[in-house]
mmCIF file with all atom_site columns, C-alpha atoms in Angstrom:
data_model
loop_
_atom_site.group_PDB
_atom_site.id
_atom_site.type_symbol
_atom_site.label_atom_id
_atom_site.label_alt_id
_atom_site.label_comp_id
_atom_site.label_asym_id
_atom_site.label_entity_id
_atom_site.label_seq_id
_atom_site.pdbx_PDB_ins_code
_atom_site.Cartn_x
_atom_site.Cartn_y
_atom_site.Cartn_z
_atom_site.occupancy
_atom_site.B_iso_or_equiv
_atom_site.pdbx_formal_charge
_atom_site.auth_seq_id
_atom_site.auth_comp_id
_atom_site.auth_asym_id
_atom_site.auth_atom_id
_atom_site.pdbx_PDB_model_num
ATOM 1   C CA . MET A 1 1   ? 77.991 -23.287 -24.661 1.00 0.00 ? 1   MET A CA 1
ATOM 2   C CA . VAL A 1 2   ? 80.697 -21.305 -26.404 1.00 0.00 ? 2   VAL A CA 1
ATOM 3   C CA . ILE A 1 3   ? 83.394 -23.681 -25.143 1.00 0.00 ? 3   ILE A CA 1
ATOM 4   C CA . SER A 1 4   ? 81.347 -26.661 -26.318 1.00 0.00 ? 4   SER A CA 1
ATOM 5   C CA . ALA A 1 5   ? 80.819 -25.129 -29.756 1.00 0.00 ? 5   ALA A CA 1
ATOM 6   C CA . ALA A 1 6   ? 84.535 -24.365 -29.994 1.00 0.00 ? 6   ALA A CA 1
ATOM 7   C CA . MET A 1 7   ? 85.355 -27.953 -29.014 1.00 0.00 ? 7   MET A CA 1
ATOM 8   C CA . GLU A 1 8   ? 83.058 -29.259 -31.730 1.00 0.00 ? 8   GLU A CA 1
ATOM 9   C CA . ALA A 1 9   ? 84.516 -26.888 -34.320 1.00 0.00 ? 9   ALA A CA 1
ATOM 10  C CA . VAL A 1 10  ? 88.092 -27.871 -33.464 1.00 0.00 ? 10  VAL A CA 1
ATOM 11  C CA . GLY A 1 11  ? 87.043 -31.529 -33.413 1.00 0.00 ? 11  GLY A CA 1
ATOM 12  C CA . TYR A 1 12  ? 85.556 -31.356 -36.903 1.00 0.00 ? 12  TYR A CA 1
ATOM 13  C CA . ILE A 1 13  ? 88.536 -29.418 -38.222 1.00 0.00 ? 13  ILE A CA 1
ATOM 14  C CA . GLY A 1 14  ? 90.701 -32.130 -36.675 1.00 0.00 ? 14  GLY A CA 1
ATOM 15  C CA . ARG A 1 15  ? 88.553 -34.741 -38.390 1.00 0.00 ? 15  ARG A CA 1
ATOM 16  C CA . CYS A 1 16  ? 89.214 -33.085 -41.754 1.00 0.00 ? 16  CYS A CA 1
ATOM 17  C CA . VAL A 1 17  ? 92.948 -33.075 -41.036 1.00 0.00 ? 17  VAL A CA 1
ATOM 18  C CA . SER A 1 18  ? 92.811 -36.655 -39.739 1.00 0.00 ? 18  SER A CA 1
ATOM 19  C CA . VAL A 1 19  ? 91.275 -37.913 -42.970 1.00 0.00 ? 19  VAL A CA 1
ATOM 20  C CA . GLN A 1 20  ? 94.221 -36.578 -44.948 1.00 0.00 ? 20  GLN A CA 1
ATOM 21  C CA . ASN A 1 21  ? 96.839 -37.741 -42.405 1.00 0.00 ? 21  ASN A CA 1
ATOM 22  C CA . THR A 1 22  ? 95.642 -41.197 -41.466 1.00 0.00 ? 22  THR A CA 1
ATOM 23  C CA . LEU A 1 23  ? 98.931 -42.178 -39.836 1.00 0.00 ? 23  LEU A CA 1
ATOM 24  C CA . GLU A 1 24  ? 98.924 -39.229 -37.389 1.00 0.00 ? 24  GLU A CA 1
ATOM 25  C CA . ARG A 1 25  ? 97.512 -40.727 -34.191 1.00 0.00 ? 25  ARG A CA 1
ATOM 26  C CA . PRO A 1 26  ? 97.494 -37.520 -32.053 1.00 0.00 ? 26  PRO A CA 1
ATOM 27  C CA . VAL A 1 27  ? 95.256 -35.742 -34.569 1.00 0.00 ? 27  VAL A CA 1
ATOM 28  C CA . TYR A 1 28  ? 92.843 -38.685 -34.546 1.00 0.00 ? 28  TYR A CA 1
ATOM 29  C CA . VAL A 1 29  ? 92.753 -38.818 -30.751 1.00 0.00 ? 29  VAL A CA 1
ATOM 30  C CA . LEU A 1 30  ? 92.167 -35.061 -30.547 1.00 0.00 ? 30  LEU A CA 1
ATOM 31  C CA . GLN A 1 31  ? 89.286 -35.003 -33.020 1.00 0.00 ? 31  GLN A CA 1
ATOM 32  C CA . PHE A 1 32  ? 87.710 -38.161 -31.600 1.00 0.00 ? 32  PHE A CA 1
ATOM 33  C CA . SER A 1 33  ? 87.814 -36.877 -28.036 1.00 0.00 ? 33  SER A CA 1
ATOM 34  C CA . LEU A 1 34  ? 86.542 -33.387 -28.847 1.00 0.00 ? 34  LEU A CA 1
ATOM 35  C CA . VAL A 1 35  ? 83.649 -34.556 -31.017 1.00 0.00 ? 35  VAL A CA 1
ATOM 36  C CA . ILE A 1 36  ? 82.582 -37.105 -28.391 1.00 0.00 ? 36  ILE A CA 1
ATOM 37  C CA . LEU A 1 37  ? 82.908 -34.845 -25.330 1.00 0.00 ? 37  LEU A CA 1
ATOM 38  C CA . ALA A 1 38  ? 81.562 -31.487 -26.589 1.00 0.00 ? 38  ALA A CA 1
ATOM 39  C CA . PRO A 1 39  ? 77.857 -32.479 -26.440 1.00 0.00 ? 39  PRO A CA 1
ATOM 40  C CA . VAL A 1 40  ? 78.249 -33.346 -22.753 1.00 0.00 ? 40  VAL A CA 1
ATOM 41  C CA . LEU A 1 41  ? 79.140 -29.733 -21.981 1.00 0.00 ? 41  LEU A CA 1
ATOM 42  C CA . MET A 1 42  ? 76.267 -28.491 -24.133 1.00 0.00 ? 42  MET A CA 1
ATOM 43  C CA . ALA A 1 43  ? 73.812 -30.673 -22.215 1.00 0.00 ? 43  ALA A CA 1
ATOM 44  C CA . ALA A 1 44  ? 75.180 -29.448 -18.878 1.00 0.00 ? 44  ALA A CA 1
ATOM 45  C CA . CYS A 1 45  ? 74.574 -25.881 -19.998 1.00 0.00 ? 45  CYS A CA 1
ATOM 46  C CA . CYS A 1 46  ? 70.965 -26.725 -20.891 1.00 0.00 ? 46  CYS A CA 1
ATOM 47  C CA . TYR A 1 47  ? 70.419 -28.317 -17.474 1.00 0.00 ? 47  TYR A CA 1
ATOM 48  C CA . ILE A 1 48  ? 71.836 -25.315 -15.645 1.00 0.00 ? 48  ILE A CA 1
ATOM 49  C CA . ILE A 1 49  ? 69.794 -22.830 -17.681 1.00 0.00 ? 49  ILE A CA 1
ATOM 50  C CA . PHE A 1 50  ? 66.567 -24.805 -17.166 1.00 0.00 ? 50  PHE A CA 1
ATOM 51  C CA . GLY A 1 51  ? 67.153 -24.992 -13.413 1.00 0.00 ? 51  GLY A CA 1
ATOM 52  C CA . ARG A 1 52  ? 67.846 -21.256 -13.240 1.00 0.00 ? 52  ARG A CA 1
ATOM 53  C CA . ILE A 1 53  ? 64.738 -20.435 -15.271 1.00 0.00 ? 53  ILE A CA 1
ATOM 54  C CA . LEU A 1 54  ? 62.527 -22.485 -12.961 1.00 0.00 ? 54  LEU A CA 1
ATOM 55  C CA . PHE A 1 55  ? 64.156 -21.071 -9.857  1.00 0.00 ? 55  PHE A CA 1
ATOM 56  C CA . LEU A 1 56  ? 64.198 -17.407 -10.920 1.00 0.00 ? 56  LEU A CA 1
ATOM 57  C CA . ILE A 1 57  ? 61.065 -17.068 -13.061 1.00 0.00 ? 57  ILE A CA 1
ATOM 58  C CA . VAL A 1 58  ? 58.451 -19.395 -11.581 1.00 0.00 ? 58  VAL A CA 1
ATOM 59  C CA . PRO A 1 59  ? 56.974 -18.102 -8.306  1.00 0.00 ? 59  PRO A CA 1
ATOM 60  C CA . GLN A 1 60  ? 57.735 -20.285 -5.294  1.00 0.00 ? 60  GLN A CA 1
ATOM 61  C CA . GLU A 1 61  ? 54.065 -21.148 -4.682  1.00 0.00 ? 61  GLU A CA 1
ATOM 62  C CA . ALA A 1 62  ? 53.771 -22.432 -8.262  1.00 0.00 ? 62  ALA A CA 1
ATOM 63  C CA . ARG A 1 63  ? 56.738 -24.799 -7.940  1.00 0.00 ? 63  ARG A CA 1
ATOM 64  C CA . THR A 1 64  ? 54.681 -27.902 -7.256  1.00 0.00 ? 64  THR A CA 1
ATOM 65  C CA . LEU A 1 65  ? 55.079 -31.518 -8.306  1.00 0.00 ? 65  LEU A CA 1
ATOM 66  C CA . ARG A 1 66  ? 52.566 -30.797 -11.056 1.00 0.00 ? 66  ARG A CA 1
ATOM 67  C CA . LEU A 1 67  ? 55.032 -28.350 -12.595 1.00 0.00 ? 67  LEU A CA 1
ATOM 68  C CA . CYS A 1 68  ? 58.275 -30.083 -11.759 1.00 0.00 ? 68  CYS A CA 1
ATOM 69  C CA . TRP A 1 69  ? 58.898 -33.604 -10.476 1.00 0.00 ? 69  TRP A CA 1
ATOM 70  C CA . VAL A 1 70  ? 61.881 -32.372 -8.498  1.00 0.00 ? 70  VAL A CA 1
ATOM 71  C CA . PRO A 1 71  ? 62.404 -29.088 -6.637  1.00 0.00 ? 71  PRO A CA 1
ATOM 72  C CA . PRO A 1 72  ? 64.093 -26.543 -8.937  1.00 0.00 ? 72  PRO A CA 1
ATOM 73  C CA . ARG A 1 73  ? 67.130 -26.192 -6.670  1.00 0.00 ? 73  ARG A CA 1
ATOM 74  C CA . PHE A 1 74  ? 67.885 -29.900 -7.231  1.00 0.00 ? 74  PHE A CA 1
ATOM 75  C CA . ILE A 1 75  ? 67.511 -29.903 -11.024 1.00 0.00 ? 75  ILE A CA 1
ATOM 76  C CA . THR A 1 76  ? 71.028 -28.657 -11.699 1.00 0.00 ? 76  THR A CA 1
ATOM 77  C CA . PRO A 1 77  ? 72.800 -31.030 -9.268  1.00 0.00 ? 77  PRO A CA 1
ATOM 78  C CA . ILE A 1 78  ? 70.819 -34.076 -10.425 1.00 0.00 ? 78  ILE A CA 1
ATOM 79  C CA . PHE A 1 79  ? 71.200 -33.510 -14.156 1.00 0.00 ? 79  PHE A CA 1
ATOM 80  C CA . VAL A 1 80  ? 74.763 -32.212 -14.010 1.00 0.00 ? 80  VAL A CA 1
ATOM 81  C CA . GLY A 1 81  ? 75.640 -35.216 -11.818 1.00 0.00 ? 81  GLY A CA 1
ATOM 82  C CA . CYS A 1 82  ? 74.267 -37.527 -14.512 1.00 0.00 ? 82  CYS A CA 1
ATOM 83  C CA . ASP A 1 83  ? 76.169 -35.497 -17.076 1.00 0.00 ? 83  ASP A CA 1
ATOM 84  C CA . ILE A 1 84  ? 79.435 -35.850 -15.154 1.00 0.00 ? 84  ILE A CA 1
ATOM 85  C CA . ILE A 1 85  ? 78.948 -39.617 -14.952 1.00 0.00 ? 85  ILE A CA 1
ATOM 86  C CA . ALA A 1 86  ? 78.238 -39.686 -18.700 1.00 0.00 ? 86  ALA A CA 1
ATOM 87  C CA . LEU A 1 87  ? 81.298 -37.510 -19.344 1.00 0.00 ? 87  LEU A CA 1
ATOM 88  C CA . LEU A 1 88  ? 83.580 -39.770 -17.318 1.00 0.00 ? 88  LEU A CA 1
ATOM 89  C CA . LEU A 1 89  ? 82.278 -42.901 -19.027 1.00 0.00 ? 89  LEU A CA 1
ATOM 90  C CA . GLN A 1 90  ? 82.600 -41.381 -22.497 1.00 0.00 ? 90  GLN A CA 1
ATOM 91  C CA . LEU A 1 91  ? 86.053 -40.052 -21.677 1.00 0.00 ? 91  LEU A CA 1
ATOM 92  C CA . GLY A 1 92  ? 87.094 -43.430 -20.303 1.00 0.00 ? 92  GLY A CA 1
ATOM 93  C CA . GLY A 1 93  ? 85.798 -45.164 -23.425 1.00 0.00 ? 93  GLY A CA 1
ATOM 94  C CA . ALA A 1 94  ? 87.582 -42.661 -25.674 1.00 0.00 ? 94  ALA A CA 1
ATOM 95  C CA . VAL A 1 95  ? 90.835 -43.190 -23.782 1.00 0.00 ? 95  VAL A CA 1
ATOM 96  C CA . MET A 1 96  ? 90.450 -46.964 -23.969 1.00 0.00 ? 96  MET A CA 1
ATOM 97  C CA . ILE A 1 97  ? 89.804 -46.806 -27.719 1.00 0.00 ? 97  ILE A CA 1
ATOM 98  C CA . SER A 1 98  ? 92.640 -44.393 -28.449 1.00 0.00 ? 98  SER A CA 1
ATOM 99  C CA . ALA A 1 99  ? 95.121 -46.353 -26.306 1.00 0.00 ? 99  ALA A CA 1
ATOM 100 C CA . VAL A 1 100 ? 94.712 -49.584 -28.289 1.00 0.00 ? 100 VAL A CA 1
ATOM 101 C CA . ASP A 1 101 ? 97.762 -50.692 -30.206 1.00 0.00 ? 101 ASP A CA 1
ATOM 102 C CA . ALA A 1 102 ? 96.814 -52.223 -33.553 1.00 0.00 ? 102 ALA A CA 1
ATOM 103 C CA . THR A 1 103 ? 99.549 -54.863 -33.245 1.00 0.00 ? 103 THR A CA 1
ATOM 104 C CA . ASP A 1 104 ? 98.198 -56.144 -29.922 1.00 0.00 ? 104 ASP A CA 1
ATOM 105 C CA . LYS A 1 105 ? 96.642 -59.604 -30.240 1.00 0.00 ? 105 LYS A CA 1
ATOM 106 C CA . ASP A 1 106 ? 93.769 -58.495 -27.992 1.00 0.00 ? 106 ASP A CA 1
ATOM 107 C CA . ALA A 1 107 ? 93.159 -55.197 -29.860 1.00 0.00 ? 107 ALA A CA 1
ATOM 108 C CA . ARG A 1 108 ? 89.640 -56.034 -31.062 1.00 0.00 ? 108 ARG A CA 1
ATOM 109 C CA . ASN A 1 109 ? 88.512 -56.965 -27.544 1.00 0.00 ? 109 ASN A CA 1
ATOM 110 C CA . LYS A 1 110 ? 89.984 -53.754 -26.112 1.00 0.00 ? 110 LYS A CA 1
ATOM 111 C CA . LEU A 1 111 ? 88.300 -51.672 -28.832 1.00 0.00 ? 111 LEU A CA 1
ATOM 112 C CA . ASN A 1 112 ? 84.952 -53.305 -28.124 1.00 0.00 ? 112 ASN A CA 1
ATOM 113 C CA . THR A 1 113 ? 85.328 -52.742 -24.377 1.00 0.00 ? 113 THR A CA 1
ATOM 114 C CA . GLY A 1 114 ? 86.120 -49.055 -24.919 1.00 0.00 ? 114 GLY A CA 1
ATOM 115 C CA . LYS A 1 115 ? 83.216 -48.738 -27.337 1.00 0.00 ? 115 LYS A CA 1
ATOM 116 C CA . HIS A 1 116 ? 80.802 -50.306 -24.862 1.00 0.00 ? 116 HIS A CA 1
ATOM 117 C CA . VAL A 1 117 ? 81.984 -48.058 -22.011 1.00 0.00 ? 117 VAL A CA 1
ATOM 118 C CA . ALA A 1 118 ? 81.495 -44.968 -24.200 1.00 0.00 ? 118 ALA A CA 1
ATOM 119 C CA . GLN A 1 119 ? 78.074 -46.228 -25.310 1.00 0.00 ? 119 GLN A CA 1
ATOM 120 C CA . ILE A 1 120 ? 76.967 -46.621 -21.695 1.00 0.00 ? 120 ILE A CA 1
ATOM 121 C CA . GLY A 1 121 ? 77.953 -42.982 -21.168 1.00 0.00 ? 121 GLY A CA 1
ATOM 122 C CA . VAL A 1 122 ? 75.901 -41.958 -24.202 1.00 0.00 ? 122 VAL A CA 1
ATOM 123 C CA . ILE A 1 123 ? 72.908 -43.959 -22.927 1.00 0.00 ? 123 ILE A CA 1
ATOM 124 C CA . ILE A 1 124 ? 73.098 -42.222 -19.538 1.00 0.00 ? 124 ILE A CA 1
ATOM 125 C CA . GLN A 1 125 ? 73.258 -38.867 -21.291 1.00 0.00 ? 125 GLN A CA 1
ATOM 126 C CA . LEU A 1 126 ? 70.258 -39.727 -23.500 1.00 0.00 ? 126 LEU A CA 1
ATOM 127 C CA . VAL A 1 127 ? 68.181 -40.871 -20.520 1.00 0.00 ? 127 VAL A CA 1
ATOM 128 C CA . ALA A 1 128 ? 68.976 -37.616 -18.682 1.00 0.00 ? 128 ALA A CA 1
ATOM 129 C CA . LEU A 1 129 ? 68.046 -35.582 -21.770 1.00 0.00 ? 129 LEU A CA 1
ATOM 130 C CA . ALA A 1 130 ? 64.800 -37.564 -22.119 1.00 0.00 ? 130 ALA A CA 1
ATOM 131 C CA . CYS A 1 131 ? 63.948 -36.810 -18.490 1.00 0.00 ? 131 CYS A CA 1
ATOM 132 C CA . LEU A 1 132 ? 64.660 -33.125 -19.078 1.00 0.00 ? 132 LEU A CA 1
ATOM 133 C CA . GLN A 1 133 ? 62.537 -33.163 -22.229 1.00 0.00 ? 133 GLN A CA 1
ATOM 134 C CA . SER A 1 134 ? 59.626 -34.759 -20.386 1.00 0.00 ? 134 SER A CA 1
ATOM 135 C CA . GLN A 1 135 ? 59.997 -32.088 -17.701 1.00 0.00 ? 135 GLN A CA 1
ATOM 136 C CA . LEU A 1 136 ? 60.053 -29.337 -20.315 1.00 0.00 ? 136 LEU A CA 1
ATOM 137 C CA . SER A 1 137 ? 56.914 -30.656 -21.997 1.00 0.00 ? 137 SER A CA 1
ATOM 138 C CA . VAL A 1 138 ? 55.070 -30.781 -18.668 1.00 0.00 ? 138 VAL A CA 1
ATOM 139 C CA . SER A 1 139 ? 56.251 -27.289 -17.721 1.00 0.00 ? 139 SER A CA 1
ATOM 140 C CA . THR A 1 140 ? 55.285 -25.728 -21.043 1.00 0.00 ? 140 THR A CA 1
ATOM 141 C CA . SER A 1 141 ? 51.908 -27.449 -21.302 1.00 0.00 ? 141 SER A CA 1
ATOM 142 C CA . LEU A 1 142 ? 50.562 -25.849 -18.106 1.00 0.00 ? 142 LEU A CA 1
ATOM 143 C CA . PRO A 1 143 ? 48.622 -22.622 -18.586 1.00 0.00 ? 143 PRO A CA 1
ATOM 144 C CA . SER A 1 144 ? 50.471 -19.549 -17.390 1.00 0.00 ? 144 SER A CA 1
ATOM 145 C CA . ALA A 1 145 ? 47.646 -18.769 -14.933 1.00 0.00 ? 145 ALA A CA 1
ATOM 146 C CA . SER A 1 146 ? 48.524 -21.924 -12.991 1.00 0.00 ? 146 SER A CA 1
ATOM 147 C CA . LEU A 1 147 ? 52.087 -20.652 -12.693 1.00 0.00 ? 147 LEU A CA 1
ATOM 148 C CA . GLY A 1 148 ? 50.971 -17.397 -11.147 1.00 0.00 ? 148 GLY A CA 1
ATOM 149 C CA . LEU A 1 149 ? 52.213 -15.388 -14.141 1.00 0.00 ? 149 LEU A CA 1
#
């Protein structure tokens, strides 16, 4: 989480610098990439922590499908796998967008393609977060007696 927060901070500082130096492409690419990619790491951290909490805190006999739709040992690989796919798509979209040359006759099409690839990555990340949120709401709505606590 610290690395993700640092990436976001550097990204927003880069955005401030980029606004004043609009012709500096490396600064723009840096801030764009860091601001887009930092939330992916933050989400991965949330997935890992949730999986560890279920695995270490909830007694094994209470780890049923009523509590969790997937065994706790698979939560981290499933969600982090989705996160890696989202990261690669967002990174690919960011690279496609930042590699466009404004003088290219096909620049608008290339920008749109990069934007759509990055948006697909964001959609995958949002779906994974929605699944985690639904899991969290189910887990927290059960009385603690049913968890064996």
